[in-house]
Coordinates of C-alpha atoms in Angstrom, one line a residue:
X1388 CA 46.0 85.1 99.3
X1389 CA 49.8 86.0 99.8
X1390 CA 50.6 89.8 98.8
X1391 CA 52.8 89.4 95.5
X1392 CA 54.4 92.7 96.2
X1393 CA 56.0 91.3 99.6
X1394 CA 59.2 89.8 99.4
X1395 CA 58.8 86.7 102.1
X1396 CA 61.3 86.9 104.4
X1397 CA 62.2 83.3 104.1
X1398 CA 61.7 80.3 101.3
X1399 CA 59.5 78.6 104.6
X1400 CA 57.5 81.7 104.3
X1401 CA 57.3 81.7 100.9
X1402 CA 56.4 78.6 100.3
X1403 CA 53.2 78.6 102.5
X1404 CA 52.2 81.7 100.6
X1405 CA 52.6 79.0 97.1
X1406 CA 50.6 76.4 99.6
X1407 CA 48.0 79.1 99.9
X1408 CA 47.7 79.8 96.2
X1409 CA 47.9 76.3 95.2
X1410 CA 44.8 75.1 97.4
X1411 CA 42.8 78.1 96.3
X1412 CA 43.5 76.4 92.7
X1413 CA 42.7 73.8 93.5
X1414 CA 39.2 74.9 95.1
X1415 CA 38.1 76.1 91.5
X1416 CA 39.0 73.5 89.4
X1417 CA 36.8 71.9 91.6
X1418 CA 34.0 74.3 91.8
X1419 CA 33.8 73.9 88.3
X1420 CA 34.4 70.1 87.8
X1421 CA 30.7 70.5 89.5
X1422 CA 29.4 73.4 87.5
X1423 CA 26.6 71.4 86.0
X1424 CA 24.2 74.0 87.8
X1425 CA 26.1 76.8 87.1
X1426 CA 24.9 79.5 84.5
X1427 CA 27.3 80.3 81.8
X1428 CA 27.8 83.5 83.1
X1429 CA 28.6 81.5 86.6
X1430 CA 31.3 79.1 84.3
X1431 CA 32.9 81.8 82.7
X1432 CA 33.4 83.6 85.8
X1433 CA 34.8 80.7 87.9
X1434 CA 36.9 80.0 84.0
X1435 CA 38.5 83.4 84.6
X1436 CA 38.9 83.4 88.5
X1437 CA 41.2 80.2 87.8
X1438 CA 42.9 81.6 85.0
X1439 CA 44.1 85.2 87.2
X1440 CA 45.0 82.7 90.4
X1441 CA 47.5 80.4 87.9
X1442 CA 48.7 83.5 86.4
X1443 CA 49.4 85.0 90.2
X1444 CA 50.8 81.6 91.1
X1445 CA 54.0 81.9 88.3
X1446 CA 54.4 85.7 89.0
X1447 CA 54.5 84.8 93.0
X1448 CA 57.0 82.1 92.3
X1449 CA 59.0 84.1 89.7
X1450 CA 59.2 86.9 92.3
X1451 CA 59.6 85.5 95.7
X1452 CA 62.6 82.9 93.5
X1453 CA 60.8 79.8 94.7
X1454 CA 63.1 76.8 93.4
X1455 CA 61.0 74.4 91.3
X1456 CA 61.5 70.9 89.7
X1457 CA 59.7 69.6 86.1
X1458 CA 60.1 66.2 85.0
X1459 CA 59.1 65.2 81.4
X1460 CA 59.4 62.0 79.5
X1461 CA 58.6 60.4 76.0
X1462 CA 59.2 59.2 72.6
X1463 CA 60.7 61.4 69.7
X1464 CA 62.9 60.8 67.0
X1465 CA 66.0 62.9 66.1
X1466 CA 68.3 62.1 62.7
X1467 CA 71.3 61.4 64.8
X1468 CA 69.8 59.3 67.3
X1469 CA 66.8 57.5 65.3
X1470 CA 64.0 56.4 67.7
X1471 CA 64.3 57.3 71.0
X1472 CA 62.5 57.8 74.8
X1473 CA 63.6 60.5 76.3
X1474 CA 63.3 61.3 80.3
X1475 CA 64.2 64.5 81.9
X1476 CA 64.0 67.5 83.9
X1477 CA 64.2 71.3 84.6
X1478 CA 65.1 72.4 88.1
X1479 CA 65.3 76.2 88.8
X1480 CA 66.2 78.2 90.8
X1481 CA 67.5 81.7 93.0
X1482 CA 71.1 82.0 94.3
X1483 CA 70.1 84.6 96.4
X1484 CA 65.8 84.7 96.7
X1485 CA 66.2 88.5 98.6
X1486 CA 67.3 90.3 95.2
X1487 CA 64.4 90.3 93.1
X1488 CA 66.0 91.5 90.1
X1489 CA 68.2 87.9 90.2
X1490 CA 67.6 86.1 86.7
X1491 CA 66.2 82.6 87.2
X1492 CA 69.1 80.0 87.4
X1493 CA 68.0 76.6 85.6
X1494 CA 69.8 73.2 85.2
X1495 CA 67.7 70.5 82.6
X1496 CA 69.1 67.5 82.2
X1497 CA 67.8 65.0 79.1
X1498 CA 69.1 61.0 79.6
X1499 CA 67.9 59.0 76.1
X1500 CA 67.6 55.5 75.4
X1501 CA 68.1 55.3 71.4
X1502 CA 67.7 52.3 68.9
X1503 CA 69.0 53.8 65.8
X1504 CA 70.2 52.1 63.0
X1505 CA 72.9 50.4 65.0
X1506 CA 72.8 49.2 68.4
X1507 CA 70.5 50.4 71.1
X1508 CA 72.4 53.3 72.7
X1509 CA 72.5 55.6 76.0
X1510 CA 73.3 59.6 75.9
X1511 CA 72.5 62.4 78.4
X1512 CA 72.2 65.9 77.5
X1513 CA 72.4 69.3 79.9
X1514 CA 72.3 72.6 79.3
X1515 CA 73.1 74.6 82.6
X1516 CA 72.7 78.8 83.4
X1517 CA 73.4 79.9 86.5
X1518 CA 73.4 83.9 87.7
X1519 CA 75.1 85.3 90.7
X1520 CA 75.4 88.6 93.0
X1521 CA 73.0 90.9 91.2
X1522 CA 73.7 88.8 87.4
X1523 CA 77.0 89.9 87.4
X1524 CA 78.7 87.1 87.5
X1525 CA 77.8 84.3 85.2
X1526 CA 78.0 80.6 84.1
X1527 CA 76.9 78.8 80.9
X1528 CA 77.3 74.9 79.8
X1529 CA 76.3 72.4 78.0
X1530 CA 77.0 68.9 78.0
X1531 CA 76.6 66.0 75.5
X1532 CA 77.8 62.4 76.2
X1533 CA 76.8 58.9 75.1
X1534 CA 77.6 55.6 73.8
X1535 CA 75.9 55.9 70.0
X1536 CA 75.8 54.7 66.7
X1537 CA 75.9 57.8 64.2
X1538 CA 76.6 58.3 60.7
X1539 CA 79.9 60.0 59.7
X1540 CA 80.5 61.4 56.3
X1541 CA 83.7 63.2 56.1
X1542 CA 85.3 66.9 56.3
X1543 CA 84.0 69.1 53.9
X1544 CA 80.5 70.2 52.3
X1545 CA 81.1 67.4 49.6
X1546 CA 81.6 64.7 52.0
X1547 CA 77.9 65.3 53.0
X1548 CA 76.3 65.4 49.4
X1549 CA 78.3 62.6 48.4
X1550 CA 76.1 59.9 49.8
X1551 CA 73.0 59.3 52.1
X1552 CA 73.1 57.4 55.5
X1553 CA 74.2 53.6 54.6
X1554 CA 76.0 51.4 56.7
X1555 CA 79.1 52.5 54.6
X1556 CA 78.5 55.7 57.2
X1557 CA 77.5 53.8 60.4
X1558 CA 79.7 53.8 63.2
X1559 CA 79.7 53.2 67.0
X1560 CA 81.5 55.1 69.5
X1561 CA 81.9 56.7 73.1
X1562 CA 81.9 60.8 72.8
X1563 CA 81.4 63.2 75.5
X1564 CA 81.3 66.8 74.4
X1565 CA 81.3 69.8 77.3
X1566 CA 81.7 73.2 76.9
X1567 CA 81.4 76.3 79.6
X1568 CA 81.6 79.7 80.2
X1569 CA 82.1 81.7 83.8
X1570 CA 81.5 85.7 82.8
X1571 CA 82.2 88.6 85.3
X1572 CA 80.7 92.0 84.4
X1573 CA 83.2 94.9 83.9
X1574 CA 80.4 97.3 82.7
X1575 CA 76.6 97.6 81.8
X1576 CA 75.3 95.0 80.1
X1577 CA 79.4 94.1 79.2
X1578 CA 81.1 90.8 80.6
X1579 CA 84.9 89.0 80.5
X1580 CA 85.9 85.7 81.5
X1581 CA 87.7 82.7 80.9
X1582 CA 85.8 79.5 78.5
X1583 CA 86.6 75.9 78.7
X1584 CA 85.9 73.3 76.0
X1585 CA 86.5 69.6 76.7
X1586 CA 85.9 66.9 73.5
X1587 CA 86.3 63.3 73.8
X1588 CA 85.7 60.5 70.5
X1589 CA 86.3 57.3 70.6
X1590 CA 85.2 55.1 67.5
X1591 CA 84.9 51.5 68.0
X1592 CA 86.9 49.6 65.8
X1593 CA 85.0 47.2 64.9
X1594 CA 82.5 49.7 63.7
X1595 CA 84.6 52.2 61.4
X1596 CA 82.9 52.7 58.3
X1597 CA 84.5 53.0 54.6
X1598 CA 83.0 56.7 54.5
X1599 CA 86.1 57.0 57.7
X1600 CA 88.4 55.3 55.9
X1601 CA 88.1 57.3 53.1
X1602 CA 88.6 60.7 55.2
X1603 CA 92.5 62.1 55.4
X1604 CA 91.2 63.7 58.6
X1605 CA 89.9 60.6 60.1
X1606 CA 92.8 58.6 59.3
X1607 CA 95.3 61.4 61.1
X1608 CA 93.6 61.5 64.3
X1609 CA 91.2 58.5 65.3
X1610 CA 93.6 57.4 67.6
X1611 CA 94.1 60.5 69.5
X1612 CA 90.4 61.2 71.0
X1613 CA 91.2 63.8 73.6
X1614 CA 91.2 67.8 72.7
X1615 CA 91.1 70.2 75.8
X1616 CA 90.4 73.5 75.4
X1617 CA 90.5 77.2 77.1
X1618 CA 90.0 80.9 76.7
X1619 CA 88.1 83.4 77.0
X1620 CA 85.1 84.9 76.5
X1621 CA 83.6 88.6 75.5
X1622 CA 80.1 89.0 76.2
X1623 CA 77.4 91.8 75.4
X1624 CA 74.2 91.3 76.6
X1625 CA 71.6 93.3 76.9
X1626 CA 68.5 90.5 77.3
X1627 CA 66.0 90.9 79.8
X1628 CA 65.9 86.4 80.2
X1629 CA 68.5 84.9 79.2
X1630 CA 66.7 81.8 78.3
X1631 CA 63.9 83.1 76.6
X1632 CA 64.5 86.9 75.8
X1633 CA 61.8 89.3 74.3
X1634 CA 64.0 91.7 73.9
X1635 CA 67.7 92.6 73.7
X1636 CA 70.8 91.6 72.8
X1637 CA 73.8 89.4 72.9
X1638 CA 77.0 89.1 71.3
X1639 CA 79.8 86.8 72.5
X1640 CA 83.3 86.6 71.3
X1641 CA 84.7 83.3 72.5
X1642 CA 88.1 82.0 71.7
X1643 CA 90.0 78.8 73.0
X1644 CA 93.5 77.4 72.0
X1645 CA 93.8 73.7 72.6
X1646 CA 97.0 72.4 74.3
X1647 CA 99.2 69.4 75.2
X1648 CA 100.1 71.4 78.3
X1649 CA 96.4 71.3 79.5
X1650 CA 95.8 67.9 78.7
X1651 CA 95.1 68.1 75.2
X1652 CA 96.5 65.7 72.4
X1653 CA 96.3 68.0 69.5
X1654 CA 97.2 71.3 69.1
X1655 CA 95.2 74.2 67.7
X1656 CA 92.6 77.5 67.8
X1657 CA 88.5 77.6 67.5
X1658 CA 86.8 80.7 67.6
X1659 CA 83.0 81.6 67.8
X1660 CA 81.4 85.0 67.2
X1661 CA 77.6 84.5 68.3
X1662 CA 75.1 87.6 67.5
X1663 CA 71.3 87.5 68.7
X1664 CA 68.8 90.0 68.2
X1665 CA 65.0 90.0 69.5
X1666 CA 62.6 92.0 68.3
X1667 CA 58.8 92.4 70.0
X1668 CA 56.4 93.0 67.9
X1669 CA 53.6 92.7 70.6
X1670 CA 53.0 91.3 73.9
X1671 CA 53.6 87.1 73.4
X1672 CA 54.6 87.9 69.9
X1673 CA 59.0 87.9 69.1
X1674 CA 60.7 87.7 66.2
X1675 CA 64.3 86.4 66.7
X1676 CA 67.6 86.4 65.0
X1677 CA 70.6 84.2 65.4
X1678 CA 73.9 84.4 63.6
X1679 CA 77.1 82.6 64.3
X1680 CA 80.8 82.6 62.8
X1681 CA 82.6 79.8 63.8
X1682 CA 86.8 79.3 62.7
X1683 CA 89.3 77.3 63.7
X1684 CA 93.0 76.1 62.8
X1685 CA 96.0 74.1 63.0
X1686 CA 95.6 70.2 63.8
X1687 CA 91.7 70.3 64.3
X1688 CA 90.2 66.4 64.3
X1689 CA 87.0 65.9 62.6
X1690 CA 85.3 65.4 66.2
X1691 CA 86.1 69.2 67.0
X1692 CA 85.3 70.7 64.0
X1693 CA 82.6 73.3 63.4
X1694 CA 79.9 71.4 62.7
X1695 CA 76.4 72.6 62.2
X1696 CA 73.0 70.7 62.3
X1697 CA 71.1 69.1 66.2
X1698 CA 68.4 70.6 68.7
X1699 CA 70.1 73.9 68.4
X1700 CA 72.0 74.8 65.2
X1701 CA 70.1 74.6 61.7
X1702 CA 67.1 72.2 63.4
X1703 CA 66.7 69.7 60.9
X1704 CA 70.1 68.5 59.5
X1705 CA 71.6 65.5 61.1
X1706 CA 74.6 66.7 63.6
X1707 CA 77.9 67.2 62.2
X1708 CA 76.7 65.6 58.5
X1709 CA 78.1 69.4 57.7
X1710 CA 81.5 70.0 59.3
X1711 CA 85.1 71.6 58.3
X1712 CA 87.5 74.4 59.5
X1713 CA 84.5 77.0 59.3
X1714 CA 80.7 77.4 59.5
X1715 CA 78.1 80.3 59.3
X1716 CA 75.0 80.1 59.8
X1717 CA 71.8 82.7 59.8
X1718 CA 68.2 81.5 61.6
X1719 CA 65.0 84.2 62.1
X1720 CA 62.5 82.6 64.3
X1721 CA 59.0 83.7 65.3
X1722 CA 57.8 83.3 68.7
X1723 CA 54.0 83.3 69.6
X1724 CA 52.7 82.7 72.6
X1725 CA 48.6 82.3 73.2
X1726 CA 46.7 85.0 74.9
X1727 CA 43.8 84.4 77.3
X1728 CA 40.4 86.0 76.3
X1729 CA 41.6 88.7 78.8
X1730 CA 44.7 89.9 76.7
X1731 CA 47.2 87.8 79.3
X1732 CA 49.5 85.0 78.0
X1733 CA 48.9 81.6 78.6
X1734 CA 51.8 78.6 79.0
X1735 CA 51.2 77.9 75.3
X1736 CA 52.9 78.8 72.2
X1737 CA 54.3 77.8 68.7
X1738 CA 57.4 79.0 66.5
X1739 CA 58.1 79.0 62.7
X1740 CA 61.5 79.5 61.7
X1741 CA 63.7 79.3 58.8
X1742 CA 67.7 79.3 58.5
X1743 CA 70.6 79.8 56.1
X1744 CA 74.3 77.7 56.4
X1745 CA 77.2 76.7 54.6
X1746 CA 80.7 75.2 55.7
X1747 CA 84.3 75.8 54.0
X1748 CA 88.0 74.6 54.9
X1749 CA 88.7 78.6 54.8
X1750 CA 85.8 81.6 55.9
X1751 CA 86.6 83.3 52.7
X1752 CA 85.0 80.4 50.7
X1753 CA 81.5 80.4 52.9
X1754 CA 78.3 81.0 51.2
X1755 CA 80.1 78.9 47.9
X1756 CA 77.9 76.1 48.8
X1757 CA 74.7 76.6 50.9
X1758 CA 72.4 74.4 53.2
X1759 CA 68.8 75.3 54.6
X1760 CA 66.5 74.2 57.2
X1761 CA 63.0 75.2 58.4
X1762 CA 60.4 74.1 60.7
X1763 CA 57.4 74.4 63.2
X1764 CA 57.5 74.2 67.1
X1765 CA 55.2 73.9 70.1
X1766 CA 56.0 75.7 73.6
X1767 CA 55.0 75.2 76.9
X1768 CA 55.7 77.1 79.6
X1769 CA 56.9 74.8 82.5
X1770 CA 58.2 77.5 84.6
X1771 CA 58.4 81.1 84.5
X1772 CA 59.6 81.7 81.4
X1773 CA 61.1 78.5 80.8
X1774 CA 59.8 76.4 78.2
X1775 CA 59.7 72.7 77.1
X1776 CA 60.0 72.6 73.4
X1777 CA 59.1 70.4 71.0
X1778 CA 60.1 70.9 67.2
X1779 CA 60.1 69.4 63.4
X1780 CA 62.9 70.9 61.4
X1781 CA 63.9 69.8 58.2
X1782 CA 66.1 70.2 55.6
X1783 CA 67.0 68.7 52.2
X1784 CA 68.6 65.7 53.0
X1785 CA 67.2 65.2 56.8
X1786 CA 63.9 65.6 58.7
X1787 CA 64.2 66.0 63.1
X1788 CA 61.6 66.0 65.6
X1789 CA 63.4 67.9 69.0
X1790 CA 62.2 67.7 72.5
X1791 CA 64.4 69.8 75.0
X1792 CA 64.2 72.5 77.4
X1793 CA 64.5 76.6 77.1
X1794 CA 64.8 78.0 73.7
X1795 CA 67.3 76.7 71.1
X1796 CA 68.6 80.4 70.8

């Protein structure tokens, strides 16, 4: 079998040392598909051969920054999107395989098929990290597009209480929502750099519901469906992954001001103020904290607004039922991941989590009203710490079952 400790000189090289490990794999899972006259010493001994060689085979790839591809597909159901069948993937990868100390980039892509409570509907989702020269230069996106029926209730905590999803809330429309990030290091574990927000709503007319009609916000700005955003971005991170950290840090200080001169048909300010903490209790075993502060001013339409709720904010309440000029919101997760008889961790795991969140026209009037979600998650370890998760959140008006790549926080 290929040394671990020795850096292949080239991904040809490399990958015949994966070839290597992968037919030796092979050769005992087929030893003991014909184990019938093995002892049960014999079986557990093969059992635990196969388990070392899989566990060598991520730590070789991990190290020698193999690129690898995961596709996925299947049914789950989400409040915004009702019904849907999902297909995706996870590609990751090295910039540069010859510096071991590199973080793992990764690009997963989600493309859904939906029959909601309207008409059948298309979306894709992507969530791209990307590391550079020794992680210090940096880039983060997300994307989220589609052609969708959703509910809209209004600005404000009230407009969400005020009814449950009806047609009166129903409407159809074409959004795509991007937002990214390109950080430079300026000193340990500290990063600077500019951040770039693009939002684009378009209700169908045909569609609007009374619950839109009813909205001042609504009524000032359906017509003007473009907001274009920049800024910058003030990073602290001290994680050792930044897609699925045991331990360490992060705070982020992001601020954008949206512009006619940029493209932008309103005018006004967001800012976000993210702070993560993880905690390891043991090996496989992470408690997690996320808080966020979001703000924003002048001429913000009800598309832009701080919203919280979706696969990543407050798991359980339907996306942007809660929405207004500001939003907090407090989540503490805990990770656990399986161990093998021998103490090592297997792809498997599960989460529990619970969160805290409220929204206001002004951040001194957060916490007057407040929302809550909780839930239970299942993790499997794709790719070298990089996980495919599937999770139930719910709240007190909404229940969502989640399937997505790499952790929500």
């Amino acid at each position: 079998m290929p040394p671990l400790s020795e850096l292949q000189p080239s991904t040809e090289a490399a990958e015949q040392g994966l070839t290597q490990l992968d037919a030796g794999i092979e050769a005992l899972e087929q030893r003991l598909a014909n184990s019938s006259q093995l002892s049960g010493d014999q079986r557990r001994h093969l059992e635990q051969q196969l388990t070392d060689l899989k566990q060598q085979r991520k730590r070789y790839i991990e190290h020698q920054g193999l690129s690898m591809l995961s596709l996925v597909g299947g049914p789950a159901y989400t409040p915004e999107l009702g019904t849907l069948l999902a297909i995706g993937g996870l590609y990751s990868f090295s910039t540069d395989r010859l510096e071991p100390e590199l973080q793992r980039s990764s690009v997963g892509a989600f493309f859904l098929v939906n029959q909601g409570e309207g008409d059948t509907g298309f979306a894709v989702r992507s969530k791209q990290n990307l590391f550079f020269d020794h992680n210090r230069i940096r880039f983060t996106g997300e994307l989220r597009a589609g052609v969708q029926s959703s509910h809209f209730w209004g600005v404000g905590y009230q407009a969400g209480e005020r009814q449950d999803a009806s047609d009166q809330t129903l409407m159809k429309a074409t959004s795509l929502d991007y937002r990214a990030n390109l950080s430079y290091q300026i000193s340990d574990d500290l990063y600077l750099g500019p951040a770039f927000a693009i939002h684009y709503y378009r209700p169908d007319e045909q569609s609007i519901p009374q619950s839109a009609w009813d909205d001042s916000n609504f009524q000032a700005y359906y017509q003007q469906p473009l907001s274009v955003g920049i800024g910058a971005t003030l990073q602290y991170d001290s994680r050792d992954v930044a897609v699925n950290a045991w331990r360490g840090q992060y705070l982020n200080l992001e601020l954008l001001a949206y512009r006619d001169g940029i493209g932008s048909e309103l005018e006004f300010e967001k800012g976000l103020l993210d702070y993560r903490y993880y905690w390891p209790l043991a090996k496989g075993r992470v408690l997690a904290f996320y808080n966020a502060l979001q703000w924003s001013s002048g001429d913000v339409p009800y598309y832009a607004m701080p919203q919280l709720g979706g696969m990543r904010s407050m798991r359980g309440i339907y996306l942007g039922r809660y929405r207004d000029n500001s939003t907090v919101e407090h989540t503490t997760e805990y990770r656990h991941t399986f161990r093998y008889r021998d103490g090592s961790l297997t792809n498997h795991g599960m989460v529990l989590w619970a969160g805290l969140g409220s929204v206001a026209q002004h951040t001194g009037d957060l916490y007057h009203d407040t929302l809550y979600s909780y839930g239970i998650g299942y993790r499997y370890e794709m790719q070298p710490r990089m996980n495919v998760r599937v999770d139930l959140g719910v709240s007190e008006n909404d229940t969502g079952f989640y399937f997505n790549f790499t952790e929500a926080f």
